[in-house]
XYZ file of C-alpha atoms in Angstrom:
355
model
C 88.059 144.357 93.922
C 87.323 140.831 91.715
C 89.913 138.445 93.321
C 92.649 137.038 90.424
C 92.646 133.321 88.862
C 95.746 133.234 90.258
C 95.582 134.589 93.601
C 92.351 133.154 94.316
C 94.160 129.716 93.880
C 96.872 130.163 96.826
C 94.773 131.941 98.606
C 96.031 130.996 102.623
C 92.797 129.737 104.078
C 92.856 126.540 101.053
C 96.459 126.009 101.690
C 97.214 126.434 105.571
C 95.358 125.774 108.514
C 92.857 128.473 110.508
C 95.089 131.637 111.402
C 97.492 130.956 109.334
C 98.650 133.302 106.321
C 101.398 132.758 103.469
C 102.981 136.333 105.513
C 104.466 134.317 107.883
C 106.808 132.293 105.374
C 108.414 135.114 104.509
C 111.830 134.157 103.233
C 114.659 136.024 105.191
C 118.301 136.049 105.315
C 119.219 132.651 105.774
C 115.573 131.096 106.400
C 114.045 129.450 103.362
C 110.727 128.401 102.901
C 109.142 126.214 99.899
C 108.489 128.255 97.199
C 105.858 127.152 94.277
C 107.792 127.737 91.440
C 110.945 125.875 92.554
C 108.882 122.391 91.675
C 109.070 123.632 87.763
C 112.603 122.354 88.258
C 110.948 119.151 88.084
C 110.172 119.313 84.239
C 113.796 119.864 83.515
C 114.658 117.094 86.787
C 112.437 114.263 84.975
C 114.252 115.311 81.223
C 117.505 114.706 82.850
C 116.792 111.465 84.447
C 115.256 110.086 81.584
C 118.396 110.818 79.850
C 120.667 109.523 82.475
C 117.715 106.233 82.257
C 118.836 105.598 78.557
C 122.897 105.838 79.265
C 122.366 104.161 82.491
C 120.391 101.375 80.912
C 122.485 101.037 77.591
C 126.394 101.004 79.553
C 125.817 99.835 83.031
C 122.167 97.658 82.805
C 122.873 95.923 79.357
C 126.697 94.265 80.178
C 125.788 94.335 83.249
C 122.739 91.312 82.194
C 124.704 89.409 79.567
C 127.562 89.087 82.032
C 125.218 87.617 84.582
C 123.577 85.452 82.240
C 120.418 87.684 80.698
C 119.314 86.325 77.431
C 116.561 87.052 75.277
C 114.608 83.300 73.519
C 114.708 82.810 70.276
C 111.211 84.014 68.888
C 109.751 82.606 65.425
C 110.123 85.092 62.810
C 106.297 85.695 60.980
C 105.693 84.844 56.952
C 104.640 88.724 56.202
C 100.635 87.895 55.801
C 98.867 90.927 54.560
C 95.715 89.940 55.691
C 96.308 88.349 59.088
C 98.213 91.583 60.088
C 96.092 94.038 59.376
C 93.130 92.461 61.808
C 95.828 91.519 64.483
C 96.474 95.632 64.848
C 92.360 96.335 63.978
C 90.355 93.841 65.321
C 92.890 92.111 68.046
C 95.666 89.349 68.914
C 93.540 86.646 70.267
C 90.719 86.066 67.046
C 88.175 84.262 68.198
C 86.997 80.687 66.635
C 84.533 82.410 63.544
C 87.519 84.485 62.789
C 90.131 81.605 62.689
C 88.230 79.950 60.319
C 87.389 83.328 57.900
C 90.781 84.008 58.130
C 91.991 81.097 57.100
C 89.684 81.233 54.087
C 90.854 85.078 53.002
C 94.398 84.173 53.712
C 94.714 80.133 51.928
C 95.818 79.139 55.256
C 94.974 75.804 57.464
C 93.247 77.155 60.356
C 95.820 75.513 62.271
C 98.744 78.035 60.605
C 96.706 81.398 61.164
C 96.628 79.952 65.017
C 100.266 79.708 64.769
C 100.563 82.886 62.938
C 98.727 85.088 65.575
C 100.786 82.873 68.181
C 103.762 83.621 66.833
C 102.704 87.600 66.537
C 102.456 88.106 69.775
C 105.039 86.733 71.229
C 106.901 88.885 69.029
C 105.334 91.902 70.763
C 106.166 90.525 73.893
C 109.015 92.787 75.744
C 111.901 91.578 76.381
C 113.536 89.753 78.922
C 116.850 91.612 79.012
C 114.552 95.262 78.278
C 112.463 93.957 81.701
C 115.901 93.504 83.165
C 117.824 97.154 82.004
C 113.974 98.737 82.967
C 114.531 96.209 86.766
C 117.835 97.429 86.728
C 117.030 101.590 87.010
C 114.559 101.389 89.289
C 116.503 99.336 91.762
C 119.201 102.015 91.189
C 116.763 104.466 91.461
C 114.777 103.381 94.411
C 117.678 102.219 96.599
C 119.735 105.036 96.369
C 116.603 107.618 96.957
C 115.708 105.377 100.687
C 118.855 105.511 101.569
C 120.070 109.011 101.369
C 116.050 110.422 102.688
C 116.639 107.984 105.338
C 120.516 109.647 106.158
C 118.915 112.747 105.704
C 116.010 112.154 107.885
C 117.794 109.855 110.556
C 118.488 112.696 113.379
C 115.538 114.693 112.547
C 113.185 114.506 115.748
C 110.530 114.641 113.942
C 111.250 111.447 111.848
C 111.269 109.479 115.386
C 108.590 111.263 117.451
C 105.550 112.603 114.561
C 104.292 114.390 117.645
C 106.912 116.738 116.854
C 105.922 117.388 113.170
C 103.409 119.531 113.884
C 104.877 121.781 115.892
C 104.773 125.166 115.079
C 103.383 124.613 111.636
C 103.558 125.820 109.015
C 106.320 127.874 110.259
C 109.456 125.957 109.771
C 111.848 126.445 107.545
C 112.956 124.282 104.098
C 116.573 122.602 105.129
C 118.111 122.896 100.997
C 118.602 119.019 101.003
C 115.013 118.175 102.202
C 114.137 120.342 99.156
C 116.351 118.918 96.669
C 115.103 115.578 97.859
C 111.472 116.644 97.213
C 112.470 117.420 93.417
C 113.732 114.541 92.553
C 111.187 112.262 93.964
C 108.706 114.777 91.663
C 111.399 114.448 88.658
C 111.213 110.434 88.565
C 107.689 109.877 89.056
C 107.211 112.685 86.503
C 109.370 110.387 84.093
C 108.013 107.400 84.687
C 104.754 108.948 83.647
C 106.861 110.181 80.789
C 107.692 106.923 80.011
C 104.710 104.363 80.408
C 103.748 104.170 76.856
C 107.268 102.754 76.430
C 107.807 100.739 79.206
C 107.021 96.808 80.036
C 103.032 97.211 80.610
C 102.123 95.393 83.269
C 98.708 93.543 84.497
C 98.740 96.835 86.547
C 98.937 99.015 84.526
C 95.841 101.261 85.683
C 96.929 101.088 89.253
C 100.162 102.239 88.730
C 98.695 105.471 86.504
C 96.317 106.113 89.242
C 98.896 105.579 91.670
C 101.618 108.235 90.000
C 99.010 110.633 89.903
C 98.344 110.545 93.246
C 101.865 110.222 94.037
C 102.905 113.649 91.871
C 99.996 115.013 93.667
C 100.717 114.595 97.029
C 104.010 115.487 96.446
C 103.208 119.197 94.591
C 100.232 119.591 96.915
C 102.727 118.711 100.261
C 105.570 120.992 98.852
C 103.971 123.964 99.120
C 101.701 123.701 101.675
C 104.878 123.426 103.718
C 103.712 119.793 105.191
C 107.822 118.889 104.374
C 107.655 117.233 107.345
C 105.200 114.888 106.695
C 106.467 114.884 103.117
C 109.355 113.202 104.026
C 107.932 110.742 106.245
C 105.339 108.865 103.671
C 108.364 108.765 101.170
C 110.499 106.838 103.005
C 108.032 104.931 104.247
C 106.697 103.744 101.117
C 110.695 103.190 99.600
C 111.725 101.349 102.094
C 110.107 97.943 99.435
C 110.681 98.933 96.500
C 113.733 98.243 96.147
C 113.722 94.832 97.004
C 110.615 94.470 94.388
C 113.418 95.430 91.882
C 115.414 93.123 93.159
C 113.504 89.989 92.747
C 112.573 91.034 89.413
C 116.516 91.320 88.611
C 116.931 87.478 89.831
C 113.749 86.172 88.249
C 115.286 87.244 84.521
C 118.525 85.437 86.299
C 116.351 82.768 86.389
C 117.890 82.669 90.247
C 114.717 80.812 91.548
C 115.501 79.533 94.714
C 117.331 83.142 95.853
C 114.261 85.459 93.531
C 111.677 83.414 95.669
C 113.727 84.540 99.560
C 113.980 87.938 98.458
C 110.478 88.061 96.994
C 109.027 86.911 100.706
C 111.521 89.784 101.926
C 109.789 91.961 100.000
C 106.318 90.801 100.659
C 107.251 91.267 104.846
C 108.700 94.995 104.334
C 105.616 95.884 101.769
C 103.218 94.883 104.498
C 104.961 96.140 107.336
C 105.320 99.313 105.969
C 101.946 100.037 104.293
C 99.368 98.291 106.084
C 101.650 98.118 109.987
C 103.220 101.651 109.751
C 101.862 103.891 107.017
C 98.264 104.005 108.345
C 98.466 103.302 112.236
C 101.285 105.656 112.393
C 101.912 108.282 109.951
C 98.878 108.872 108.383
C 97.131 108.375 111.872
C 99.125 111.125 113.717
C 98.254 113.389 110.417
C 94.223 112.115 111.093
C 94.470 112.870 115.019
C 97.584 115.669 114.802
C 96.728 117.948 112.707
C 94.018 121.047 111.787
C 91.265 120.199 109.132
C 91.150 122.790 106.031
C 91.195 122.409 102.495
C 94.319 121.262 101.158
C 94.521 118.972 104.233
C 91.434 117.132 102.748
C 92.737 117.009 99.691
C 95.766 115.088 100.806
C 93.414 113.391 102.698
C 91.560 111.884 100.120
C 95.094 111.169 97.751
C 96.500 109.115 100.784
C 92.947 106.772 101.213
C 93.793 105.944 97.312
C 97.379 105.098 97.764
C 95.841 102.901 101.064
C 93.477 100.797 99.162
C 96.267 100.646 96.214
C 98.522 99.398 99.021
C 95.426 96.595 100.576
C 95.211 96.298 96.413
C 98.703 95.205 95.855
C 99.392 93.387 98.820
C 96.607 91.120 98.040
C 98.125 90.070 94.497
C 101.795 89.486 97.212
C 99.677 87.366 99.314
C 98.212 85.286 96.617
C 101.602 85.063 94.990
C 103.087 83.454 97.374
C 100.365 81.013 98.410
C 100.516 80.628 94.467
C 103.691 80.434 93.175
C 106.287 79.327 95.749
C 103.735 76.991 98.081
C 102.381 74.758 95.150
C 105.508 75.534 92.623
C 105.256 72.278 91.638
C 101.251 72.665 91.128
C 101.814 76.033 89.071
C 104.275 74.496 86.589
C 102.099 71.549 85.953
C 98.689 72.914 85.377
C 100.887 75.795 83.093
C 99.989 75.663 79.417
C 103.020 75.683 77.680
C 101.326 76.650 73.939
C 102.221 80.046 74.282
C 105.639 81.125 74.774
C 106.068 81.984 78.744
C 109.272 84.428 79.565
C 106.618 86.577 82.057
C 106.030 85.280 85.801
C 103.664 86.010 88.248
C 106.425 87.954 89.841
C 106.924 90.842 87.103
C 102.915 90.766 86.884
C 102.848 92.345 90.612
C 102.538 95.857 91.163
C 104.957 98.057 90.100
C 103.757 100.066 93.314
C 103.937 103.036 95.195
C-alpha cells in the first residue's frame, strides 16, 4: 500500500534518530511528549501578541516616551504636486540630475525647489522617533521577560549546566508543561514579528531580518516536533541574552541620553559577541554536532544553525564597526555627517535586529 503524503512527511526515520520510533514517545498518564498539533496554537498566539503589543504601545510606551522627553521633530509639509508625487511613488524617491531638470520644466519650478521638495517628501515618510521608541519598548519588554523567565525555568535543570545530559535517553524525554508553553510563546512572538514586518520601521538589514525570522521559526517548529526541546531551550536562551540590552540602548538613543546609550551599547556588544560567537558555536553547537546521531531532521537543523551563525558573524562585524565609528570617532563623525537630510537615525538604530 502506498504511504499517504502526511504519513510520509511524519515518517519516524526522518524525524528521529536511527532505532527510535514514534511509539517511544507514546503519551501515558502524567507523561507528556511534544505533539506537532500543539504548535497550531501559535496562530491565535501571534494574533494575541499583536493585540497586546498595540495596547502596550498606546497605554504604556507612548506615555512613557512622552514623560522621558522623546519628541518628534517638526517636519516641513510639502506642497501637493501631482507631477512630483507620481514620480516619487512610481519611479524613485531620489531623482537623478537629468530627472530633476525634466521635472523642474514639467512642474514649472526651479531645480533647487524640486530637490527640496523631494528631500522634505522623504523626511515625511521617515518613521517618527516616537514610533521607533514604542517598537523598541515592546521588544525590550518581551525579550527581557522571555530571557529571565527562560533562565528561571532552566536554572535547576542539570542538562542546562552539563550539555551532555541533553541527549540522555533521547528521544524519550518527557516535556514539562512550562517548557512547552515557553516554546509556544517564542514561536508566537516570531510569527507576530513576521506579520508586522510591513508596518514596522524598516531597517538596513531588512533582508537579513527576514532570513533570521524564517530560520528561527523553522528551528523552533522542527525542534519541537523532534522533541529536541532541551537543546532548543538552550539555543533560545543563548540568543535571548543580548536582545533586550540592544533594545534598551535604542530607547536611550531616542531619549537623547548619549553617554548612557553608548555605555549600554558596549555592554550589549560584549554580551552579543560572547553569547553568539563563543558560547553558541563552541559549547552549545559543538555538543550538538559531536554528541548527536545524524538523521534527516538533525541535518536540516544543522543547516539553519549555520545560517544563524553566519548572521551572527555579519552582525558582530557591524557592531564592532559601529563601536569604532560611533563611539571612538564620535567627533569626527559629527563633522563628516551631511546636514542636507534630516537625521534622527543613528547607526545604532540601523544595527541588526538580531536573533
